[in-house]
Short mmCIF file of C-alpha atoms in Angstrom, two decimals:
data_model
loop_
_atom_site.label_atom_id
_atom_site.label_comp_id
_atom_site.label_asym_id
_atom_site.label_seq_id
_atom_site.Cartn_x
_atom_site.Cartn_y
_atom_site.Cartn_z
CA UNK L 1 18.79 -4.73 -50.40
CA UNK L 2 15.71 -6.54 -49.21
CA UNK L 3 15.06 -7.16 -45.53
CA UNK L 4 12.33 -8.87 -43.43
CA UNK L 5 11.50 -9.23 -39.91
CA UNK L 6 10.31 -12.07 -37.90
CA UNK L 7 8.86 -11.42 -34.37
CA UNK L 8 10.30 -14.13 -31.80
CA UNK L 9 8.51 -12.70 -28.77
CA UNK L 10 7.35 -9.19 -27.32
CA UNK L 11 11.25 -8.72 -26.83
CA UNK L 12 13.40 -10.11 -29.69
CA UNK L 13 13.10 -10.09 -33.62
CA UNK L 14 14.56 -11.94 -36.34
CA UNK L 15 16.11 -9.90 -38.97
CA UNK L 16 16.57 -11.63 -42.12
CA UNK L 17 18.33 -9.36 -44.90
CA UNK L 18 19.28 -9.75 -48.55
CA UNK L 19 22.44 -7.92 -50.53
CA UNK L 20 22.61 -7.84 -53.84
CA UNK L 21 26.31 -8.67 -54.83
CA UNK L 22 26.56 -4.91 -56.81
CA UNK L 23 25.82 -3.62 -53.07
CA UNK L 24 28.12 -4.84 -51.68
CA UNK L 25 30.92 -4.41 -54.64
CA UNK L 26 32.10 -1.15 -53.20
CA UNK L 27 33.40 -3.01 -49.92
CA UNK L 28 35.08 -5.71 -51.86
CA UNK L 29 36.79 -3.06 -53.63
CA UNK L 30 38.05 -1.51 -50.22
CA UNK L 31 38.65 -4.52 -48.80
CA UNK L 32 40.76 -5.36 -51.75
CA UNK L 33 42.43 -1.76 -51.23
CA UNK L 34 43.16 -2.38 -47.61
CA UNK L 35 44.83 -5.93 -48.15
CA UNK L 36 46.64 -4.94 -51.12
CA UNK L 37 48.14 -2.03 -49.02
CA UNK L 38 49.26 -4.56 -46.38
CA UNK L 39 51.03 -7.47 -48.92
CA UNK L 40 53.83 -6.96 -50.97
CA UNK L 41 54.29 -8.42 -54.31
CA UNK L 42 57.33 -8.43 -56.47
CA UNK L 43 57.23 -5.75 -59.34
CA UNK L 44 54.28 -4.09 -57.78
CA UNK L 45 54.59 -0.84 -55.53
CA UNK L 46 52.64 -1.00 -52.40
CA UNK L 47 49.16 -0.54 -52.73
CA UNK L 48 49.28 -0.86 -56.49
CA UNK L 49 48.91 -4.79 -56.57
CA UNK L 50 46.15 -5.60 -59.37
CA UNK L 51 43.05 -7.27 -57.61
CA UNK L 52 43.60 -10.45 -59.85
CA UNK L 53 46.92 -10.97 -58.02
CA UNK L 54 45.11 -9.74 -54.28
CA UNK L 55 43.11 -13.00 -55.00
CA UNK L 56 45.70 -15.45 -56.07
CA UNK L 57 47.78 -14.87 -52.79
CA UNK L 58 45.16 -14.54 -50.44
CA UNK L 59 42.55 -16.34 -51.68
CA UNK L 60 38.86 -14.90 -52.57
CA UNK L 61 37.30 -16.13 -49.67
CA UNK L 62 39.53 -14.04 -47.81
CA UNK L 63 38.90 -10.98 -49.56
CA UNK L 64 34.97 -11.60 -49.29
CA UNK L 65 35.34 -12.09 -46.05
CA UNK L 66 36.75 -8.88 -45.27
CA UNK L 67 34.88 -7.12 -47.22
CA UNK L 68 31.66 -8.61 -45.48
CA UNK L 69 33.42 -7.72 -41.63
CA UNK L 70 33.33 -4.20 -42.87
CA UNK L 71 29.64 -4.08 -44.79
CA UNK L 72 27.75 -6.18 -41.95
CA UNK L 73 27.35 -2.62 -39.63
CA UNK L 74 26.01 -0.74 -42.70
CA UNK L 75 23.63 -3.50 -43.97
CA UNK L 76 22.43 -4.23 -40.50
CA UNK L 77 21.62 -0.25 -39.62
CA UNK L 78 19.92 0.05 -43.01
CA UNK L 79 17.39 -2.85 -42.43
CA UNK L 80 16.63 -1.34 -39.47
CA UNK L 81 15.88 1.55 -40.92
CA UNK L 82 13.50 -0.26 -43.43
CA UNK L 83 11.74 -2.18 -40.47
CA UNK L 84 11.26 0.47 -38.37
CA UNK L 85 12.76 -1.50 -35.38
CA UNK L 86 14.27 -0.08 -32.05
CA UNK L 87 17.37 -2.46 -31.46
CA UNK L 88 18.51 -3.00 -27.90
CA UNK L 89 21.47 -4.97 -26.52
CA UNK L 90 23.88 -6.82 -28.97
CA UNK L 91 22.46 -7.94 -32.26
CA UNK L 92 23.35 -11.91 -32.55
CA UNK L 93 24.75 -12.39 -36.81
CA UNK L 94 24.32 -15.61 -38.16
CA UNK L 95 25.94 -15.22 -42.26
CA UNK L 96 24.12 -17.58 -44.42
CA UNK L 97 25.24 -17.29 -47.75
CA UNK L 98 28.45 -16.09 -48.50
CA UNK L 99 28.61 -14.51 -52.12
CA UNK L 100 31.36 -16.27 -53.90
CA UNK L 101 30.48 -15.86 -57.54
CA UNK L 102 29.24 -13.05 -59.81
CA UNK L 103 25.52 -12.63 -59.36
CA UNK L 104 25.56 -14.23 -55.37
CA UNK L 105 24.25 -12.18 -52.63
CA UNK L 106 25.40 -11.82 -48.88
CA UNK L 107 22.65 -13.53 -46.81
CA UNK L 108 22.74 -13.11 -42.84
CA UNK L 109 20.17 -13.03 -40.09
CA UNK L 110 20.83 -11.24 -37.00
CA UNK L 111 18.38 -12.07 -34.14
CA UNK L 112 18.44 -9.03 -31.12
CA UNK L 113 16.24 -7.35 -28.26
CA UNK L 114 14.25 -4.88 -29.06
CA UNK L 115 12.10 -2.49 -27.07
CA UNK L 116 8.30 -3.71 -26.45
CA UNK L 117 4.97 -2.18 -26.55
CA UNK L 118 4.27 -0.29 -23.41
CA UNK L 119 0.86 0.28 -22.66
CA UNK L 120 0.40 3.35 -20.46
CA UNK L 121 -2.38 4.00 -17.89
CA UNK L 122 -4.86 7.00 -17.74
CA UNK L 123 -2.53 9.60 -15.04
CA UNK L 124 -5.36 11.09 -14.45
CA UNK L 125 -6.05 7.94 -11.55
CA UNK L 126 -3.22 8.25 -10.53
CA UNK L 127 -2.80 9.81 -6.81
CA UNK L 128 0.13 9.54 -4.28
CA UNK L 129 0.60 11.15 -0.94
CA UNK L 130 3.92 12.37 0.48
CA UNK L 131 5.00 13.73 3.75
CA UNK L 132 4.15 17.42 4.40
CA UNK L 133 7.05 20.23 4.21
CA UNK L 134 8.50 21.70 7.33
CA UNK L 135 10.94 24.06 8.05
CA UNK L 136 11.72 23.94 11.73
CA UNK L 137 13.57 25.73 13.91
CA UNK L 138 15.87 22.76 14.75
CA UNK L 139 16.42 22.50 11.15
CA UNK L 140 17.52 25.92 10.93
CA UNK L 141 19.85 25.65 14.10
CA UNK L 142 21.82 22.07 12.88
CA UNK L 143 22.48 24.12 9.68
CA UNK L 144 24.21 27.06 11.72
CA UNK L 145 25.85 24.52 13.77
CA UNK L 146 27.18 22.34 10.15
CA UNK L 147 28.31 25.99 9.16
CA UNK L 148 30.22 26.86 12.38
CA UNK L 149 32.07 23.44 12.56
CA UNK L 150 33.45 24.03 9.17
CA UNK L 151 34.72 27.19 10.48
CA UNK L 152 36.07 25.60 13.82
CA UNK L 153 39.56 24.98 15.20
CA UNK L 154 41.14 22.28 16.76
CA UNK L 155 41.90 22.54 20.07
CA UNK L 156 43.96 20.20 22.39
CA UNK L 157 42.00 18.58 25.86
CA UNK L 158 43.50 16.95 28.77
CA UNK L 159 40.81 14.49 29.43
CA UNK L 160 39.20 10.87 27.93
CA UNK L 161 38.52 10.86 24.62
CA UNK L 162 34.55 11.45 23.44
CA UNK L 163 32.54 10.80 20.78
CA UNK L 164 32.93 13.42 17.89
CA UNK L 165 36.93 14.10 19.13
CA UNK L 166 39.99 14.10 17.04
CA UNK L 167 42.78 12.02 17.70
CA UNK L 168 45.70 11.20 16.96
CA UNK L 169 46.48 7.69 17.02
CA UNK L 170 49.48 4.38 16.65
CA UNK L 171 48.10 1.22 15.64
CA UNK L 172 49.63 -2.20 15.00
CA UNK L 173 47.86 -5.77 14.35
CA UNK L 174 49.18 -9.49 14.83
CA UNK L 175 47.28 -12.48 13.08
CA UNK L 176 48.15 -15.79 14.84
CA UNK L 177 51.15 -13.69 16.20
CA UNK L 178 52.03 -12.73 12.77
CA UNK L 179 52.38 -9.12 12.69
CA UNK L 180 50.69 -7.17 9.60
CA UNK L 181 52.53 -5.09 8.07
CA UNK L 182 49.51 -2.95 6.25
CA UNK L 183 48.24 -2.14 9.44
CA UNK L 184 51.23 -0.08 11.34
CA UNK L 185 50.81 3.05 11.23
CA UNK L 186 51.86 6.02 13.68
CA UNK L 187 50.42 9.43 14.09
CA UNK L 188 47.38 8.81 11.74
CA UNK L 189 44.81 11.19 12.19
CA UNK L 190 40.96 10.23 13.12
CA UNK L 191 37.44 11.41 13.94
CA UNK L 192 36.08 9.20 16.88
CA UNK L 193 32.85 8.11 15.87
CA UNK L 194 33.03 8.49 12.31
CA UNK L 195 33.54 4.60 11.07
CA UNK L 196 35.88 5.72 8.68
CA UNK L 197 38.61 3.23 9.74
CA UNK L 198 38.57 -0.78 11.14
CA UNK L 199 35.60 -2.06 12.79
CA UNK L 200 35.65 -1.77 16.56
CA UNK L 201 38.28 0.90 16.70
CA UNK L 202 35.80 4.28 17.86
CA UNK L 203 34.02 1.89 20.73
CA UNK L 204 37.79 0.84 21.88
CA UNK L 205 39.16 4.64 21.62
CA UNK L 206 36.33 6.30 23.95
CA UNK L 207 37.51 6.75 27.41
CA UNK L 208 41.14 6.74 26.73
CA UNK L 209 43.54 9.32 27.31
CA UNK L 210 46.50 10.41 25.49
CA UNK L 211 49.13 8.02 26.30
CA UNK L 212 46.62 5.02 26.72
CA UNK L 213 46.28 2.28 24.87
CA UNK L 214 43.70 -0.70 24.23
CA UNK L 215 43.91 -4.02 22.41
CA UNK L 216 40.91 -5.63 20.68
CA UNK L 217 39.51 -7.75 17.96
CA UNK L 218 38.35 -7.08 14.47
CA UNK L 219 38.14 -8.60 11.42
CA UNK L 220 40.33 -7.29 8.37
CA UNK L 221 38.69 -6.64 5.07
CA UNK L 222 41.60 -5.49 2.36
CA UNK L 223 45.94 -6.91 2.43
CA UNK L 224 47.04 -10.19 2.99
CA UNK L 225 45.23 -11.93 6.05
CA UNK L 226 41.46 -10.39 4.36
CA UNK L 227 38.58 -11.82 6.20
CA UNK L 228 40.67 -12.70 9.23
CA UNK L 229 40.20 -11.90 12.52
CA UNK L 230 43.39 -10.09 14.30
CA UNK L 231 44.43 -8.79 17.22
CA UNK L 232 44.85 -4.54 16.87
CA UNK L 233 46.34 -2.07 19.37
CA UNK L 234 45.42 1.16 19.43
CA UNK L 235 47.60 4.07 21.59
CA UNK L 236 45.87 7.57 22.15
CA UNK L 237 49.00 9.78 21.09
CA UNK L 238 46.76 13.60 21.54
CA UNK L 239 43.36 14.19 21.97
CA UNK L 240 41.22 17.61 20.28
CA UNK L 241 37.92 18.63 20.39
CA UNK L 242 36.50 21.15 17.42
CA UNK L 243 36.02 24.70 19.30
CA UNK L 244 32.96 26.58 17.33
CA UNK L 245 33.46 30.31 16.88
CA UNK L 246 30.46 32.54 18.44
CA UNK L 247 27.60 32.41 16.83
CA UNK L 248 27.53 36.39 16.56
CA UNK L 249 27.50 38.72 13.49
CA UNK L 250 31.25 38.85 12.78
CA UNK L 251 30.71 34.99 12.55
CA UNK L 252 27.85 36.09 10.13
CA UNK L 253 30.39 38.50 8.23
CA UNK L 254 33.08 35.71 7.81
CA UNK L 255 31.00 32.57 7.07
CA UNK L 256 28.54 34.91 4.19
CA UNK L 257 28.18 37.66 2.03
CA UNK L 258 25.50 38.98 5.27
CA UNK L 259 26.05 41.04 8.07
CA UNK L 260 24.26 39.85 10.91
CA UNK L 261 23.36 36.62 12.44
CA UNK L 262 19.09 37.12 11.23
CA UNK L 263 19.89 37.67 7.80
CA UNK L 264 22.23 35.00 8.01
CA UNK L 265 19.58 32.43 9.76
CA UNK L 266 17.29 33.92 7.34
CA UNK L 267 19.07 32.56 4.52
CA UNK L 268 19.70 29.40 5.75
CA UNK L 269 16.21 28.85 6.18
CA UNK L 270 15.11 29.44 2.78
CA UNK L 271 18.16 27.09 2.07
CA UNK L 272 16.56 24.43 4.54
CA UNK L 273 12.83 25.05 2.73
CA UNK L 274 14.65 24.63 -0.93
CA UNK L 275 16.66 21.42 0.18
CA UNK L 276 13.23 19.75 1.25
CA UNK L 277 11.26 21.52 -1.67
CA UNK L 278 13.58 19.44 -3.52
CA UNK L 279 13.40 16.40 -1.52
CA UNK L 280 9.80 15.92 -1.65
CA UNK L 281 10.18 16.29 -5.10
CA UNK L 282 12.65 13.56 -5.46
CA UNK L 283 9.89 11.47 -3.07
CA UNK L 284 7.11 12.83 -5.39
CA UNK L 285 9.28 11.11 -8.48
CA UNK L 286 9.52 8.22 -7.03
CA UNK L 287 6.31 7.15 -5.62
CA UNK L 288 4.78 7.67 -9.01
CA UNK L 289 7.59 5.74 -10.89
CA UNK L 290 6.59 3.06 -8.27
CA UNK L 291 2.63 3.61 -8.98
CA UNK L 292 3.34 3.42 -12.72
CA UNK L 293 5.39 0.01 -12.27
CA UNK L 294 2.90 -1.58 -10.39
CA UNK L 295 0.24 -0.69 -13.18
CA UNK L 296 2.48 -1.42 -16.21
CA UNK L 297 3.38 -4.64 -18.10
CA UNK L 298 6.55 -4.13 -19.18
CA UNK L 299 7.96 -7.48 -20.64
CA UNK L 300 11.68 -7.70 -20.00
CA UNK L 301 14.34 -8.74 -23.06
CA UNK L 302 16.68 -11.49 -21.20
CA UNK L 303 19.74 -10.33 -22.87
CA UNK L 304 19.68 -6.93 -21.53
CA UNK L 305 18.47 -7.77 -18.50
CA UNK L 306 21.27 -9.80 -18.43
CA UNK L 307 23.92 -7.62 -19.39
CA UNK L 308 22.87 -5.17 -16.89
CA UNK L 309 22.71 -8.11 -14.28
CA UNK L 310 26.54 -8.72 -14.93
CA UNK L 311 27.18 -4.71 -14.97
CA UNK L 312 25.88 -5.00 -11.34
CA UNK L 313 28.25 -7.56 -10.39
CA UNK L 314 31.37 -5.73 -12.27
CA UNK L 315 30.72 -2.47 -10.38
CA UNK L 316 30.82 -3.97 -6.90
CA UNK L 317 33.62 -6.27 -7.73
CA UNK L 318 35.38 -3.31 -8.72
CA UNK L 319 34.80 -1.62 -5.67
CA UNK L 320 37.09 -4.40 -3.69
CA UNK L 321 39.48 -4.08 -6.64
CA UNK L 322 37.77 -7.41 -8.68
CA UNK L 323 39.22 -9.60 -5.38
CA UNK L 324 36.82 -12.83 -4.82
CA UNK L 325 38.34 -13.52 -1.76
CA UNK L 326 37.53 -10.11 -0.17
CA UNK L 327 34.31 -9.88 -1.92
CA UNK L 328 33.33 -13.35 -0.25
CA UNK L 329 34.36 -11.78 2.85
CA UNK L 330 32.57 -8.46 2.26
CA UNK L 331 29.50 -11.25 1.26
CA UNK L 332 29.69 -13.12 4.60
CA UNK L 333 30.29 -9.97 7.02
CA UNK L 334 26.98 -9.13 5.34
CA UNK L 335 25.59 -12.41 6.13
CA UNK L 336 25.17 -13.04 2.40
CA UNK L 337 25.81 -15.73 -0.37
CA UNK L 338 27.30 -15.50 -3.37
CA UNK L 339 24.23 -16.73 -4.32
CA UNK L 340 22.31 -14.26 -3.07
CA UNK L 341 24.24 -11.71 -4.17
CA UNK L 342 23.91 -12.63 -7.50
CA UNK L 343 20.13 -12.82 -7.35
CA UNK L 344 19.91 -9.55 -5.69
CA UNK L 345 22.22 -7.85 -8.79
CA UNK L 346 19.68 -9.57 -10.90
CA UNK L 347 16.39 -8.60 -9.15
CA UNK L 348 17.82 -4.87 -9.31
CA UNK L 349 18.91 -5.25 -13.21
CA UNK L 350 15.58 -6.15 -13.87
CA UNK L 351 13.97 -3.27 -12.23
CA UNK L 352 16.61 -0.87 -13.35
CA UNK L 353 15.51 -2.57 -17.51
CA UNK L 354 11.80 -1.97 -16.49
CA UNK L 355 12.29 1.65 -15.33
CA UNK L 356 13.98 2.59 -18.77
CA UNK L 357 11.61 0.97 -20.79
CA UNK L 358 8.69 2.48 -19.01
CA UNK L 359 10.04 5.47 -19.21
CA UNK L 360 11.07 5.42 -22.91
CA UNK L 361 7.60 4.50 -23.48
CA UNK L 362 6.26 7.90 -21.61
CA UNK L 363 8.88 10.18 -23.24
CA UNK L 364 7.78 9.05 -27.05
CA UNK L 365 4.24 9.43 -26.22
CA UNK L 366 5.07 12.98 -24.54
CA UNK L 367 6.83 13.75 -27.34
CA UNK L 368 9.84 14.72 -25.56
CA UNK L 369 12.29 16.92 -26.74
CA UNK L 370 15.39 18.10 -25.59
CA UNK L 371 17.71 21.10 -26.24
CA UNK L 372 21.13 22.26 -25.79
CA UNK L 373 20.66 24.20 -23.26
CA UNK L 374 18.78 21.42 -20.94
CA UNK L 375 22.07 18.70 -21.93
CA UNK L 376 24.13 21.67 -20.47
CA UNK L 377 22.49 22.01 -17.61
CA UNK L 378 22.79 18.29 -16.72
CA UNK L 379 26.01 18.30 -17.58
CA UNK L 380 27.12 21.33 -15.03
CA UNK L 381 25.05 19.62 -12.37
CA UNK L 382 26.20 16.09 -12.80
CA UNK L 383 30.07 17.73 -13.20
CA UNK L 384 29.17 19.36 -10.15
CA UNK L 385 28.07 16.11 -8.22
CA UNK L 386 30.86 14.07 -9.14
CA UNK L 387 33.15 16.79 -8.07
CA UNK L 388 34.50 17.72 -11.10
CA UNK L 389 35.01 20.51 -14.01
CA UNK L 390 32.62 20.40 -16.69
CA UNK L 391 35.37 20.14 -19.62
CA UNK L 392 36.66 17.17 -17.44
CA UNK L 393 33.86 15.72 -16.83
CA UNK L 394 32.18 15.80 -20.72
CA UNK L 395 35.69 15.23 -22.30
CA UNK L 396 35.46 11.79 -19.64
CA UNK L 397 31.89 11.13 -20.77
CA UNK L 398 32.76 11.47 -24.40
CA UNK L 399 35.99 8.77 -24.11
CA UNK L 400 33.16 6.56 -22.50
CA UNK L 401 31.11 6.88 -25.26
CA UNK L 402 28.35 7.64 -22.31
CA UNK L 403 26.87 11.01 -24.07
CA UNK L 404 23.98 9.34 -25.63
CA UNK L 405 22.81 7.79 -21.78
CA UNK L 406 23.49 11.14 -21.07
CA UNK L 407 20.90 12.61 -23.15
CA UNK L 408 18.53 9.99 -23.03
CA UNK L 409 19.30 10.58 -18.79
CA UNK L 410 17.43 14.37 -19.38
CA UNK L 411 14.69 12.89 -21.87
CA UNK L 412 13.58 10.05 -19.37
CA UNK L 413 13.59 12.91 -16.78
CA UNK L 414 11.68 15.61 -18.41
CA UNK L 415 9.20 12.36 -19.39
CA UNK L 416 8.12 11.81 -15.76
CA UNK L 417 8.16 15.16 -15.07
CA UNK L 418 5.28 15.95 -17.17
CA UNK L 419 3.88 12.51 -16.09
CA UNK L 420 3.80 14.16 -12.43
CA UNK L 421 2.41 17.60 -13.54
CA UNK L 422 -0.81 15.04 -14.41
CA UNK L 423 -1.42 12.95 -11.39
CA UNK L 424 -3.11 14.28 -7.75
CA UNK L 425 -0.63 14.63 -5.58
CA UNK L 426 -1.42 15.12 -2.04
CA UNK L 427 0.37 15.68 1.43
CA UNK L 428 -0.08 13.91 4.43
CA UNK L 429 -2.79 16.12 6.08
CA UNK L 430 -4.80 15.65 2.50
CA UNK L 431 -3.64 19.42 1.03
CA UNK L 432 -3.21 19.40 -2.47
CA UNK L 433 0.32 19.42 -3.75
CA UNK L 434 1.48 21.92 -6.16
CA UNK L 435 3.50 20.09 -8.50
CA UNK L 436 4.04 22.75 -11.14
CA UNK L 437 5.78 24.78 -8.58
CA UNK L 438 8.40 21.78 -8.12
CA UNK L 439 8.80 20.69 -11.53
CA UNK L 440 7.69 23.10 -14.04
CA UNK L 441 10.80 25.08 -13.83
CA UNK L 442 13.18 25.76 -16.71
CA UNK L 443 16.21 27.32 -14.34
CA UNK L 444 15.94 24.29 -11.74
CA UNK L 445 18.89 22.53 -12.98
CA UNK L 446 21.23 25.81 -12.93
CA UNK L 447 19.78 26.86 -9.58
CA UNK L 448 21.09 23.48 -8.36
CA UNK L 449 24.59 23.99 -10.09
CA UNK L 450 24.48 27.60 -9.02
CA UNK L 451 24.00 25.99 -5.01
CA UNK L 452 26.50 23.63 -5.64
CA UNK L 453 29.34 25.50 -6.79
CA UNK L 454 28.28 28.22 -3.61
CA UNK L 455 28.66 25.30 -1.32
CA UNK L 456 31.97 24.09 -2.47
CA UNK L 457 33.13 28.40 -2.36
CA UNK L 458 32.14 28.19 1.11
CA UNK L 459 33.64 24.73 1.92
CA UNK L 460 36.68 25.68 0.95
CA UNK L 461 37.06 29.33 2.34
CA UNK L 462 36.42 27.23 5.79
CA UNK L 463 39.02 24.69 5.71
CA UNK L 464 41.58 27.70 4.31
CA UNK L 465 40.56 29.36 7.45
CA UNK L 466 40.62 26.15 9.54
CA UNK L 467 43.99 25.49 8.06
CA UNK L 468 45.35 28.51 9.05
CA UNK L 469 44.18 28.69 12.64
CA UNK L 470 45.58 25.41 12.98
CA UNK L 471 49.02 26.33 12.34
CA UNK L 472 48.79 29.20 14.90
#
């Protein structure tokens, strides 16, 4: 097999490949195989039918045909090989020459993105500044108080409802008069203030009491009258507020393995300093991802940058369950075209193309490798994240076909990593930043599992407790 390549800009080759006909004999004999198992011929058993008589009923061209549908993959991957190119995107096959006689060969070109030359700047000039790290008091206090409210009960009040209450609640809607049906509901439960319902409904719910009712005007995103405006009523059926248990060391003993309040605040606050350690981290990573795009030419291949473009588009239409009318309501409640929209999922496809590439480009010049142990790690966290078990989640990952992303996820990772280990990174009273502290850390990623799966112990020893108080 011969093959040649053709450069057609900094993004996209031209791959022109030769087969000779004895190459590709061994898929015209299983191409005969699978066709012959599929025909039947008097006087032959299944799958026994003599390739002579294959050809007669089918017709060569058929046969060729299939045999070239099955050898194209192969043929393509192995002039790759001999070119040395890094395909991305779909490849675009044009067959030229079909061989149709003894002696022929299979001619195609294939035309497809590829990634470009990325020249890299000296890190050594490179130098960002980030906002110094604080633990405060106040920081400390609003973590005792998150850990108390999951621990709180719910506790009826005769009086107007606040901000932060629970409430039970009836609502109905008319459009035009018309009543609508998806929204009557009775008894459905609600934290005022929280958004998590219609527009309008938390500002129209403060000040009543239970028994009182309001009417007033939103507009409807989801059901049948989407991107109307109705006409809702809302009536105040019980009213709760969340009752905090003391803040003394029996608290302490229920809410953690510690048996006073101090070694309990103590805790928290090394908790607080981790959660920003790894917040100015995350800042650190980005402001020299955005230093390194500003001082990089990376040129962009179209088709990629469109696929990715159209990616954008399918996730968001998915979100309103791949309606256009509700996403053209979603659009104009936003105050945005369709237009727009569509130039803003572009914009962001081509900076989300540009990051890659730029940071393929730093992990092969870093060298980057990574293990088993590191894929695990970012497996447990991301399982973690998304809420899930790790089986679950890989055995989802794997039906995706999303474990190579995966691992190229990690690589890209540990790239800017050591990119950051190499600029001057400074705080914003001009201290020095240690970086290797924050990033040169083998156990970070199962620390951060380790933290997650505490949190979701202690999240759900709370609402067991909640639950139970509750019913008393």
């Amino acid at each position: 097999m011969k093959s040649a390549v053709e450069n057609l800009s900094p993004t996209r080759v031209k791959l022109t490949v030769e087969v000779p006909s004895e190459e590709l004999q061994p898929h015209v004999d299983a191409a005969l195989k699978t066709i012959g198992s599929q025909i039947q011929v008097p006087g032959f058993r299944a799958g026994k039918v003599p390739a002579r008589i294959i050809e007669q009923r089918v017709g060569k061209g058929a046969v060729i045909q299939e045999a070239v549908n099955e050898a194209l993959p192969e043929f393509f991957g192995k002039a790759v090989d001999e070119t040395g190119v890094e395909p991305i995107g779909q490849p675009e096959v044009d067959i030229t020459e079909v061989p149709m006689a003894d002696g022929e060969q299979l001619k195609f070109t294939v035309e497809v993105d590829v990634r470009p030359e990325v020249t890299l700047p000296d890190y050594d000039g490179v130098e960002i500044s980030v906002d110094n790290l604080e633990v405060t008091d106040e920081d400390v206090e609003a973590k005792l108080t998150e850990l108390r409210e999951r621990f709180g009960t719910l506790v009826g009040v005769d009086r107007a409802v606040e901000t932060g209450d629970f409430v039970s609640i009836d609502l109905s809607a008319t459009v035009d008069g018309k009543d609508v049906e998806d929204a009557k509901t009775t008894g459905l439960s609600h934290e005022v203030g929280s958004g998590n319902l219609i527009d309008g409904l938390d500002e129209a719910i403060v000040g009543l009491k239970s028994g009182e009712s309001k009417e007033f005007k939103t507009t409807l995103v989801a059901g049948e009258f989407a991107g109307q405006e109705a006409d809702v009523t809302v009536v105040v059926d019980s009213v709760k507020e969340r009752e905090l248990p003391e803040l003394d060391d029996e608290f302490a003993q229920l809410a953690s393995e510690f048996d006073t309040v101090e070694e309990l605040r103590g805790d928290l606050r090394e908790r607080v300093e981790q959660n920003k350690k790894l917040g100015q981290a995350a800042d650190i990573r980005d402001a020299v991802l955005d230093k390194l795009l500003e001082a990089v030419e990376v040129p962009l291949p179209e088709a990629v940058v469109k696929e990715q473009a159209d990616a954008n588009v399918h996730d968001v239409l998915h979100q309103v369950g791949h309606n256009e009318e509700l996403l053209e309501t979603a659009l104009k409640a936003q105050g945005t075209t369709r237009e727009e929209f569509e130039t803003q999922a572009r914009e962001s496809a081509e900076k989300q193309v540009k990051v890659q590439l730029l940071l393929d480009a730093i992990a092969d010049a870093q060298d980057v490798q990574v293990d088993q142990q590191e894929l695990q790690e970012h497996i447990l966290f991301q399982s973690q994240r998304y809420g899930m078990q790790p089986a679950e989640f890989i055995q989802q990952i794997q039906q995706a076909g999303q474990l190579p992303a995966l691992f190229q996820e990690v690589r890209r990772g540990k790239g800017l990593a050591d990119v950051v280990l190499e600029v001057t990174v400074k705080d914003a009273d001009g201290n020095a930043v240690d970086t290797k502290a924050l990033f040169d850390r083998e156990d970070a990623g199962e620390e951060l599992a380790e933290e997650a799966a505490a949190e979701e112990d202690v999240v759900a020893e709370a609402e067991e407790i909640t639950s139970e108080a509750d019913e008393k």
